Short mmCIF file of C-alpha atoms and ligand atoms in Angstrom, two decimals:
data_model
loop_
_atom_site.label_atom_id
_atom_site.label_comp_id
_atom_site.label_asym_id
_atom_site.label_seq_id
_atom_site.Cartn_x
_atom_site.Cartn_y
_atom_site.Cartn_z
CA UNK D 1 -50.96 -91.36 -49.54
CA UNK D 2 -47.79 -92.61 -48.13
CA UNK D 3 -45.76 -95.02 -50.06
CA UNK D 4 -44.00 -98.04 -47.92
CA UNK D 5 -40.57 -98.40 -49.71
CA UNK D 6 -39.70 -101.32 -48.19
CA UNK D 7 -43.29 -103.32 -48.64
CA UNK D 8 -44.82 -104.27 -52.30
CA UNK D 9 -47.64 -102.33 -53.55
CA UNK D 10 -49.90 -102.41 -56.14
CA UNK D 11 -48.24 -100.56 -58.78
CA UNK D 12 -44.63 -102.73 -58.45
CA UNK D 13 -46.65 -104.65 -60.74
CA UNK D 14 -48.36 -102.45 -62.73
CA UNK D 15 -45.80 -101.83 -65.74
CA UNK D 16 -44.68 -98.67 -64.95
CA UNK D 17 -41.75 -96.91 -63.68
CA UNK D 18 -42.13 -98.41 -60.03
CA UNK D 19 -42.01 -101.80 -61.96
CA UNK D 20 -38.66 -100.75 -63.87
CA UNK D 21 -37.17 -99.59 -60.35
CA UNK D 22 -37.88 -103.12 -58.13
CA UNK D 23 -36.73 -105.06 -61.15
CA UNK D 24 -33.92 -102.57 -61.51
CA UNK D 25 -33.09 -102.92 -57.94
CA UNK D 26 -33.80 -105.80 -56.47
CA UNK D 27 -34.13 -108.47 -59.48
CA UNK D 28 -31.83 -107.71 -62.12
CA UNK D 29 -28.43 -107.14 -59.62
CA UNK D 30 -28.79 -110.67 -58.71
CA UNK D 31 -28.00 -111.78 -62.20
CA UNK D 32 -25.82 -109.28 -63.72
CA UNK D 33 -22.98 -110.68 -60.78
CA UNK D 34 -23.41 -114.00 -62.45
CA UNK D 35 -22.47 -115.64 -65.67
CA UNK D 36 -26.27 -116.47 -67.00
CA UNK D 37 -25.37 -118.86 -69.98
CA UNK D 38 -25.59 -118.61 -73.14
CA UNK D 39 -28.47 -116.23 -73.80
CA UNK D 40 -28.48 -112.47 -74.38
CA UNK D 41 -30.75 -111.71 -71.40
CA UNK D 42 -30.07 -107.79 -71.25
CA UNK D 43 -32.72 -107.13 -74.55
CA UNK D 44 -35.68 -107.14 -72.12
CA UNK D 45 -38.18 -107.34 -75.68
CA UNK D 46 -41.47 -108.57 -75.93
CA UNK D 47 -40.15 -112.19 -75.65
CA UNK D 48 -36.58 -114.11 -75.11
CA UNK D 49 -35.18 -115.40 -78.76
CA UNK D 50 -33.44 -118.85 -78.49
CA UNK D 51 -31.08 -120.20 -81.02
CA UNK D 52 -32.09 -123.74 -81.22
CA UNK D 53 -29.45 -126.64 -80.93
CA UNK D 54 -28.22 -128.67 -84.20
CA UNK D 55 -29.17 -131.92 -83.02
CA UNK D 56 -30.53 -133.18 -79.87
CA UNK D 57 -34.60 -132.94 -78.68
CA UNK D 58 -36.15 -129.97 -77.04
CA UNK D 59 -37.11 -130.71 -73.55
CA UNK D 60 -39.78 -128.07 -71.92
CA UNK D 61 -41.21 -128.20 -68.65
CA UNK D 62 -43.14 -125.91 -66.40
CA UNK D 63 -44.01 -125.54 -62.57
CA UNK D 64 -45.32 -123.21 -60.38
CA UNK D 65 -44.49 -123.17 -56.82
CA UNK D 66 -46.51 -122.35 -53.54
CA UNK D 67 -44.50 -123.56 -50.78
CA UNK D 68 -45.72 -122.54 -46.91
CA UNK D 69 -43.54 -121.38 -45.04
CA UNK D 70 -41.69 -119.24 -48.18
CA UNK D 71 -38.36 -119.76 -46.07
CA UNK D 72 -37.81 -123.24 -44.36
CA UNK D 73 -34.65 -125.01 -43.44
CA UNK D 74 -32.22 -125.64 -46.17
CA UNK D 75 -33.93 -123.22 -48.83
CA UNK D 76 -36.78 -121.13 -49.59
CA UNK D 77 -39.25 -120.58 -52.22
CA UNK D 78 -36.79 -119.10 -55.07
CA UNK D 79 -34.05 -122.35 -54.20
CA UNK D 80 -37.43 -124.47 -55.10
CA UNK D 81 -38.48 -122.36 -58.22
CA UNK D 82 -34.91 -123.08 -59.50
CA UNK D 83 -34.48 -126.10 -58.38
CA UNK D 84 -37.39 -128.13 -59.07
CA UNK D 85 -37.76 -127.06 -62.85
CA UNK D 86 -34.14 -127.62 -63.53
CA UNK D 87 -34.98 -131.31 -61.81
CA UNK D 88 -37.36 -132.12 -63.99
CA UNK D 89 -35.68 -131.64 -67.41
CA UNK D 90 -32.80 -133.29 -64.98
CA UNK D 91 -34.00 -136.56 -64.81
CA UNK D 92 -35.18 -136.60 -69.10
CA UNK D 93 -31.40 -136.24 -69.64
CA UNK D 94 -31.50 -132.83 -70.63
CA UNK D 95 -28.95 -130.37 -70.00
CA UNK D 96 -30.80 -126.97 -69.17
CA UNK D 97 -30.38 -124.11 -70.69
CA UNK D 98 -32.54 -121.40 -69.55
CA UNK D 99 -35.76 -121.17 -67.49
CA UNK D 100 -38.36 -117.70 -67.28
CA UNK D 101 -39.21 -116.47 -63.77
CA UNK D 102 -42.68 -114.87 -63.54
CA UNK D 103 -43.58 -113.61 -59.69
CA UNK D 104 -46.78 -113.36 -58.29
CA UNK D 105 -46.85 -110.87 -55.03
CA UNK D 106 -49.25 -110.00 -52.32
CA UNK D 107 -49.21 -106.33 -52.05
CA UNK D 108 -47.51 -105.43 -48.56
CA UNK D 109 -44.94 -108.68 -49.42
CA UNK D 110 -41.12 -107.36 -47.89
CA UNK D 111 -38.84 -106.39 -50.59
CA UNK D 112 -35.95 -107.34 -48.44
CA UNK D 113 -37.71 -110.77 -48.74
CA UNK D 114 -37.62 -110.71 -52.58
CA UNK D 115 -34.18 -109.94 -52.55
CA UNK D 116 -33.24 -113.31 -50.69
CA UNK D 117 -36.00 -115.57 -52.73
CA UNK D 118 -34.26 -113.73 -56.23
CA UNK D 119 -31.16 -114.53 -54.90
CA UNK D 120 -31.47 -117.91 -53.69
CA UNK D 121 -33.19 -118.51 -57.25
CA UNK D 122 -30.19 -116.74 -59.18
CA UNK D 123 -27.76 -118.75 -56.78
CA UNK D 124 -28.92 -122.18 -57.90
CA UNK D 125 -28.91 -121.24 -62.12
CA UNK D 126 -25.20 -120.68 -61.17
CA UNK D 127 -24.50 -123.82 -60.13
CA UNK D 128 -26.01 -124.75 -63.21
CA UNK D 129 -25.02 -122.63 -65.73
CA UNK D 130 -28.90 -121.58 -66.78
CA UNK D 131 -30.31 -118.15 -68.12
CA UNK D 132 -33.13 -116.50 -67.10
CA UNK D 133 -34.62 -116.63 -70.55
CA UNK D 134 -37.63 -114.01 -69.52
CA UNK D 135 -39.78 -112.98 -66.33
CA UNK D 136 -43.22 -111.04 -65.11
CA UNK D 137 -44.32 -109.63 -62.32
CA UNK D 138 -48.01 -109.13 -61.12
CA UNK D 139 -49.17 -107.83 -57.39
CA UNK D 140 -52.56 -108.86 -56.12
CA UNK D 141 -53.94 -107.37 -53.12
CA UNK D 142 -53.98 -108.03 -49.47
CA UNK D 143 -55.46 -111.27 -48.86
CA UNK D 144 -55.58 -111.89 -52.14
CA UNK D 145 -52.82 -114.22 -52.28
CA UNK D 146 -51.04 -115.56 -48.99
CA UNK D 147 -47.65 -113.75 -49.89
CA UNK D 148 -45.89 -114.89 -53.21
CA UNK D 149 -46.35 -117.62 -55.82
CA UNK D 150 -43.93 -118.40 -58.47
CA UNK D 151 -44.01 -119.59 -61.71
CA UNK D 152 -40.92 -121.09 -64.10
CA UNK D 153 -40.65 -122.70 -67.12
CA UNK D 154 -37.65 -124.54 -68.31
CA UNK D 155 -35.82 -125.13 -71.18
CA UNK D 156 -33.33 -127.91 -71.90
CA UNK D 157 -31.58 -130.15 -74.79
CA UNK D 158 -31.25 -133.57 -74.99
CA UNK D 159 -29.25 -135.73 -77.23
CA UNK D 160 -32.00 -138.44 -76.43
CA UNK D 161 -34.78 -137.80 -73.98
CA UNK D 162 -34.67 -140.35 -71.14
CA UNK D 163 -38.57 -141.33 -70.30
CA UNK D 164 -39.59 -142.55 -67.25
CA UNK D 165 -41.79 -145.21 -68.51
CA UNK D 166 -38.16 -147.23 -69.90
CA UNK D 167 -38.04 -149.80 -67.21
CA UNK D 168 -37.02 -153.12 -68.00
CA UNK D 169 -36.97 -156.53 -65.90
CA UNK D 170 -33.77 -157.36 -64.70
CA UNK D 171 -32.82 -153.55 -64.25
CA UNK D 172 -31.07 -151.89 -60.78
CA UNK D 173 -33.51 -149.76 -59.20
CA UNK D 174 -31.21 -146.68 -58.16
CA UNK D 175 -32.20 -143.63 -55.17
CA UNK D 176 -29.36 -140.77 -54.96
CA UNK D 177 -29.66 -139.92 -51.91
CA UNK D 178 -32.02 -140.10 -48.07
CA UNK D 179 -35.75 -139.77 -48.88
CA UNK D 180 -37.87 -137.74 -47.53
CA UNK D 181 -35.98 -134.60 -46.16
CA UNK D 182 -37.81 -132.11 -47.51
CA UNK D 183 -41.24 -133.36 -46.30
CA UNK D 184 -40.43 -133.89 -43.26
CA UNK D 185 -38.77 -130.77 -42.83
CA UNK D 186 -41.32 -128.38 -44.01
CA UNK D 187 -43.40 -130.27 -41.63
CA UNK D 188 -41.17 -129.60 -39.03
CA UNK D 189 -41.21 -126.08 -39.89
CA UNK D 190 -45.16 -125.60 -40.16
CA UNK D 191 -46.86 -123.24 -37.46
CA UNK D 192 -49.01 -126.01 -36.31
CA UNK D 193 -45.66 -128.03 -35.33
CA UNK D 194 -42.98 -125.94 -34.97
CA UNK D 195 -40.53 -128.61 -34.23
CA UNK D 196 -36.97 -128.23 -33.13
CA UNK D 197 -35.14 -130.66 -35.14
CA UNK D 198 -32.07 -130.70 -37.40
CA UNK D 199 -34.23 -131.88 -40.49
CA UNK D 200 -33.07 -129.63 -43.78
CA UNK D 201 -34.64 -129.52 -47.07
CA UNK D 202 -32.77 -131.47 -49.78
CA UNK D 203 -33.73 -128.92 -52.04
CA UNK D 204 -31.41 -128.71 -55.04
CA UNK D 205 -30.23 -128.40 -58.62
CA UNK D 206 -29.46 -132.18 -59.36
CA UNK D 207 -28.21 -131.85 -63.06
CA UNK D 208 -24.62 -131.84 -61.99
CA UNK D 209 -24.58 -134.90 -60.53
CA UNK D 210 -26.76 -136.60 -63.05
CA UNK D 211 -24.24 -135.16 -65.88
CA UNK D 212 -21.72 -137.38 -64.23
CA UNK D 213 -23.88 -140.50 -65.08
CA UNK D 214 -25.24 -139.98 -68.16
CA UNK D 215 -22.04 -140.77 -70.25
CA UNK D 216 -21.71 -144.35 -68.23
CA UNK D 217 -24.72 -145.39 -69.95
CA UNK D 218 -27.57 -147.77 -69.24
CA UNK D 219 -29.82 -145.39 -67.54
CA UNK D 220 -33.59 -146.76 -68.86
CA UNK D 221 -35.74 -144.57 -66.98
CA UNK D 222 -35.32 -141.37 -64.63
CA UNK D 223 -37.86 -139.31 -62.46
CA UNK D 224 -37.27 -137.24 -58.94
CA UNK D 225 -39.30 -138.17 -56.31
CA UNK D 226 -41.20 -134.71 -55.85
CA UNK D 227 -45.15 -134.72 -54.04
CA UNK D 228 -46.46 -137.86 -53.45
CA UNK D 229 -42.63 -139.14 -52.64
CA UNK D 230 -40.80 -142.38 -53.93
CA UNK D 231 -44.20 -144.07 -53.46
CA UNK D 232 -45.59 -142.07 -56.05
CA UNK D 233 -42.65 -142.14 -58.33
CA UNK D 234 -42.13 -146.12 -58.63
CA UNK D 235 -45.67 -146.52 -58.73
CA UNK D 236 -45.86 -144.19 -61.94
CA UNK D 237 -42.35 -145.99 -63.52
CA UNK D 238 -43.91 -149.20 -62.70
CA UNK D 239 -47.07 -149.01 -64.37
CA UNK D 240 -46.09 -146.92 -67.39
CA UNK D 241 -43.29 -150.03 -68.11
CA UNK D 242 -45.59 -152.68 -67.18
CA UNK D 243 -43.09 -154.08 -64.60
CA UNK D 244 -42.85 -154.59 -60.82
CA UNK D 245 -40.74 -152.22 -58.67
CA UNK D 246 -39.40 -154.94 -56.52
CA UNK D 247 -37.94 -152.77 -53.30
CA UNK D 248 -36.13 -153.53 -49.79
CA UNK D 249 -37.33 -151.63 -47.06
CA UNK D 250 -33.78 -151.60 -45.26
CA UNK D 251 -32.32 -150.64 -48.16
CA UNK D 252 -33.88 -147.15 -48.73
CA UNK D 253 -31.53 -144.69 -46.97
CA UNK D 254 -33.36 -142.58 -44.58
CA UNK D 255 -32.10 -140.08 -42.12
CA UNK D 256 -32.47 -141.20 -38.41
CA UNK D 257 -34.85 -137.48 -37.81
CA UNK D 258 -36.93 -137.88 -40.93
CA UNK D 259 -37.56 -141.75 -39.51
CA UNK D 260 -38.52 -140.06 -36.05
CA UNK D 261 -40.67 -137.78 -37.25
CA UNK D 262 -42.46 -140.09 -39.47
CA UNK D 263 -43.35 -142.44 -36.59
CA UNK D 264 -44.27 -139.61 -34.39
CA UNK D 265 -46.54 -137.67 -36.96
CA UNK D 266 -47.67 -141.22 -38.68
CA UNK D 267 -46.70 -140.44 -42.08
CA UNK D 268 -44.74 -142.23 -44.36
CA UNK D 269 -41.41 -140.97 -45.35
CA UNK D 270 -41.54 -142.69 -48.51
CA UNK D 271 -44.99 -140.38 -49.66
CA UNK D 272 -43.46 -137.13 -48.99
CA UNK D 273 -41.68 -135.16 -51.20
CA UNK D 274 -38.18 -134.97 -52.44
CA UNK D 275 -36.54 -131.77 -53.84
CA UNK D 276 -33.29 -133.24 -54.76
CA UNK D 277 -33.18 -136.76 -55.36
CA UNK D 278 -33.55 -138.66 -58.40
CA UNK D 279 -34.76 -142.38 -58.74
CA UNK D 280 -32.40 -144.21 -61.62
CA UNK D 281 -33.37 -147.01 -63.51
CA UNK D 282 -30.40 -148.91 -64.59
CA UNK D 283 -29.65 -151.72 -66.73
CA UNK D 284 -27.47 -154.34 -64.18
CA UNK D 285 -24.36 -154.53 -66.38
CA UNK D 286 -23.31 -150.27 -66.10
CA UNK D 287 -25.71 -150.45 -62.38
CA UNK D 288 -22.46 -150.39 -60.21
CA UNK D 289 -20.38 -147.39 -62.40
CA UNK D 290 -23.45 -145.73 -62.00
CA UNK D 291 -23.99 -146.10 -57.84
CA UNK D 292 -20.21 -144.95 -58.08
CA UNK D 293 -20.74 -142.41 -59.66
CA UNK D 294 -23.34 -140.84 -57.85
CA UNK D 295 -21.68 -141.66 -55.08
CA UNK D 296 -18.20 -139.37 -55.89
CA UNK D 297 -20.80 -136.28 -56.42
CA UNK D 298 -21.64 -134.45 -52.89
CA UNK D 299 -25.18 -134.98 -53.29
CA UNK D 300 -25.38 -138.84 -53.92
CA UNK D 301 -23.32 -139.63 -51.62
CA UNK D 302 -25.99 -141.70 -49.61
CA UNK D 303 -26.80 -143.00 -52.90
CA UNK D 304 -27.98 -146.48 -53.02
CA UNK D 305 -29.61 -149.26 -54.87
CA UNK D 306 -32.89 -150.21 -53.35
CA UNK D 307 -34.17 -152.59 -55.36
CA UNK D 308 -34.38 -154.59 -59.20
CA UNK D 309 -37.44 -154.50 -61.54
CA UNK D 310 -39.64 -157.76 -61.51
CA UNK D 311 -42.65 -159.05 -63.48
CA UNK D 312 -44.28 -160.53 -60.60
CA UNK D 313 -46.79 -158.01 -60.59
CA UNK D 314 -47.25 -155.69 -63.29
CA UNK D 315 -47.45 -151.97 -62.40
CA UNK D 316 -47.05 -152.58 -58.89
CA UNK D 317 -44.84 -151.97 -56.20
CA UNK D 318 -43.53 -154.41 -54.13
CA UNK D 319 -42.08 -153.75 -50.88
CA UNK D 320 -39.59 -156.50 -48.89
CA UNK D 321 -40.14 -155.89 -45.25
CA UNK D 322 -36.41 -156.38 -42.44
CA UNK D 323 -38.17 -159.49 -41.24
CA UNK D 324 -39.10 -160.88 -44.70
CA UNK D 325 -42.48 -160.06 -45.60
CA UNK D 326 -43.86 -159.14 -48.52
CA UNK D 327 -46.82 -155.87 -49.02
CA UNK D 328 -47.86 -153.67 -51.72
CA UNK D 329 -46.42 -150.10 -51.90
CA UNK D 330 -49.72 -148.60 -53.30
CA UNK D 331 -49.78 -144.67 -55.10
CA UNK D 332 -50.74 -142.31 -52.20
CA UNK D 333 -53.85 -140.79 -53.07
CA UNK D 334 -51.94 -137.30 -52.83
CA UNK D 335 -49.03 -135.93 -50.96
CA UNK D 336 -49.62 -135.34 -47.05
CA UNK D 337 -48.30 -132.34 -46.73
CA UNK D 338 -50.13 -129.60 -48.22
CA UNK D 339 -48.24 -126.99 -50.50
CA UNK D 340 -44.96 -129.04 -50.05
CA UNK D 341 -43.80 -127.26 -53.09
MG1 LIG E 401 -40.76 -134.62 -62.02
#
C-alpha cells in the first residue's frame, strides 16, 4: 500500500507516530512563531492546566464550525474557528484567554490545506493574544464527512459578564459595522452561484475593538449578529429584556453588493449572518463616546446607531421603513444559508 504524503489518511488520526509527525509539522510550527499568551502550551499532557484569575467571572463558550466552501472570500474555515469563539466571549465582556482546537478530517483532506486553515486560525489568536489551551485530531473516512469540521472552545475572564438580555428603554441601539457580508458572500461563493462580485467575509476577531469600549461604560447588553443575522439577534435582546428594538431601516449600514445581491437572490440581508460585528446596547448618556469609539478602531468604522429601545411592544422588533412606515422585524425561522458557519 502506497501512502499519499500530501493527502490525510486514516492513521493521521489514529494516535500514533503519523499523528505526532502532522501535528509536528504542520500544526504546531504555526504557533511556536507566535507569542500564544499566557499558558504553557508546550506540556502536551492529558489536559491544559489553567491558573484561574483573582477576581473577575469565568466566561466559557463552545462552537463547532462547518462552513461550505472551507475557503471563501475574506477567510476560511480556521479564520471562523478563531474568530467566532473569541466573538462570543467578545460581546459578554470577556477578555479571552485561551481556546482548544479539536479537527475533524475526511481521510484524503490536502495537508497543504491544513496548513492554511491552522494558520489562518493561529493568525487571528495573534491578533488577540489567545493560547491554544489543548487540541485533537480524528480522521473519518471518505465520504464520511464532506472534508473537515472544527471544533473550539473558549475561555475568557470577565470583571462583570455583560448579558444580552440587559436592555433598557431609553437605551442607543449600536451595530459596528455593514451587515450582512459574510452571508452574502458565502452565497456568492457557493457552487450553485458562483458569483463574481467583490463581497468579502467580515470574518474577524472583534475583542480589540470592543476592549476600546468597555472602559467608556454604559454598555447594557452585547451579542454578534452570527446565523439568523441582526434579525435574529434583536429579536433574542428584545424579548429576553422585555423591550422593543425600535430600528430605522436607512440607518443600518449595508454595503451597496450585499444590498444587490439580496434583491437579486430575495433574501434579507438583515437574516444572514455576521462574523464580525457586534450589536451594542448602550445607555444614551456614554451612547456617543461609544459610536466614537468604535468608530477610531478599523473595524467599526461604518459603525452606527440604528435605533433606541422602546416599550411599545414588548419583545418585538420594530422596523421604521425610508418612507415612514411601520412593520414587525419577526425571528427568521433559521438562517438561509445553510452551513454559513
Ligand atoms: Mg453569539
Amino acid at each position: 500500500m502506497t501512502e499519499s504524503t500530501d493527502r490525510i489518511s486514516p492513521l493521521h488520526g489514529a494516535g500514533g507516530e503519523m499523528m505526532e509527525q502532522l501535528l509536528a509539522e504542520h500544526v504546531m510550527p504555526h504557533f511556536a512563531a507566535r507569542s500564544v499568551g499566557r499558558i504553557d502550551v508546550t506540556a502536551m499532557d492529558d489536559g491544559a492546566t489553567l491558573r484561574l484569575p483573582s477576581d473577575g467571572e469565568l466566561v466559557v463558550t463552545t462552537d463547532s464550525h462547518v462552513v461550505k466552501p472551507v475557503f471563501f472570500p475574506g477567510g476560511d474555515i480556521g479564520t471562523l474557528a478563531a474568530a467566532g469563539t473569541l466573538n462570543d466571549l467578545a460581546v459578554m465582556g470577556a477578555r479571552p484567554l485561551a481556546i482548544t482546537l479539536a479537527v475533524i478530517i475526511e481521510e484524503d483532506f490536502a495537508i497543504a490545506d491544513i496548513d492554511r486553515i491552522v494558520k489562518s486560525f493561529a493568525d487571528v489568536l495573534a491578533e488577540s493574544d489567545v493560547a491554544v489551551a489543548c487540541g485533537d485530531t480524528k480522521v473519518m473516512g471518505r465520504g464520511e464527512l464532506d472534508g473537515i469540521a472544527i471544533n473550539t472552545t473558549g475561555i475568557g475572564v470577565a470583571e462583570r459578564a455583560i448579558r444580552d438580555a440587559g436592555a433598557e428603554e431609553g437605551d442607543a441601539i449600536l451595530v459596528s459595522g455593514t451587515i450582512g457580508d459574510h452571508g452574502m458572500a458565502l452565497l456568492a461563493a457557493r457552487e450553485a452561484f458562483r458569483l463574481d462580485t467583490e463581497l468579502c467575509s467580515d470574518v474577524a476577531s472583534i475583542w480589540p475593538m470592543i476592549r476600546s469600549v468597555l472602559p467608556i461604560g454604559g454598555v447594557h447588553a452585547m451579542k454578534d449578529p452570527t446565523r439568523g443575522g441582526l434579525a435574529a439577534a434583536l429579536n433574542e435582546m428584545a424579548r429576553k429584556s422585555g423591550t422593543t428594538m425600535e430600528i430605522e431601516q436607512a440607518a443600518i449600514p449595508i454595503r451597496e453588493a450585499v444590498a444587490g445581491l439580496s434583491d437579486l437572490l430575495g433574501i434579507s440581508p438583515l437574516e444572514v449572518a455576521n462574523e464580525g460585528k457586534a450589536i451594542l446596547i448602550v445607555a444614551p448618556e456614554t451612547a456617543e463616546d461609544v459610536l466614537a469609539a468604535l468608530r477610531n478602531h478599523p473595524l467599526g468604522r461604518d459603525a452606527a446607531v440604528i435605533g433606541r429601545v422602546g416599550s411599545s411592544h414588548p419583545g418585538r422588533v420594530v422596523v421604521t421603513t425610508p418612507v415612514g412606515g411601520r412593520r414587525f422585524l419577526d425571528m427568521p425561522l433559521g438562517d438561509p444559508v445553510p452551513r454559513i458557519c
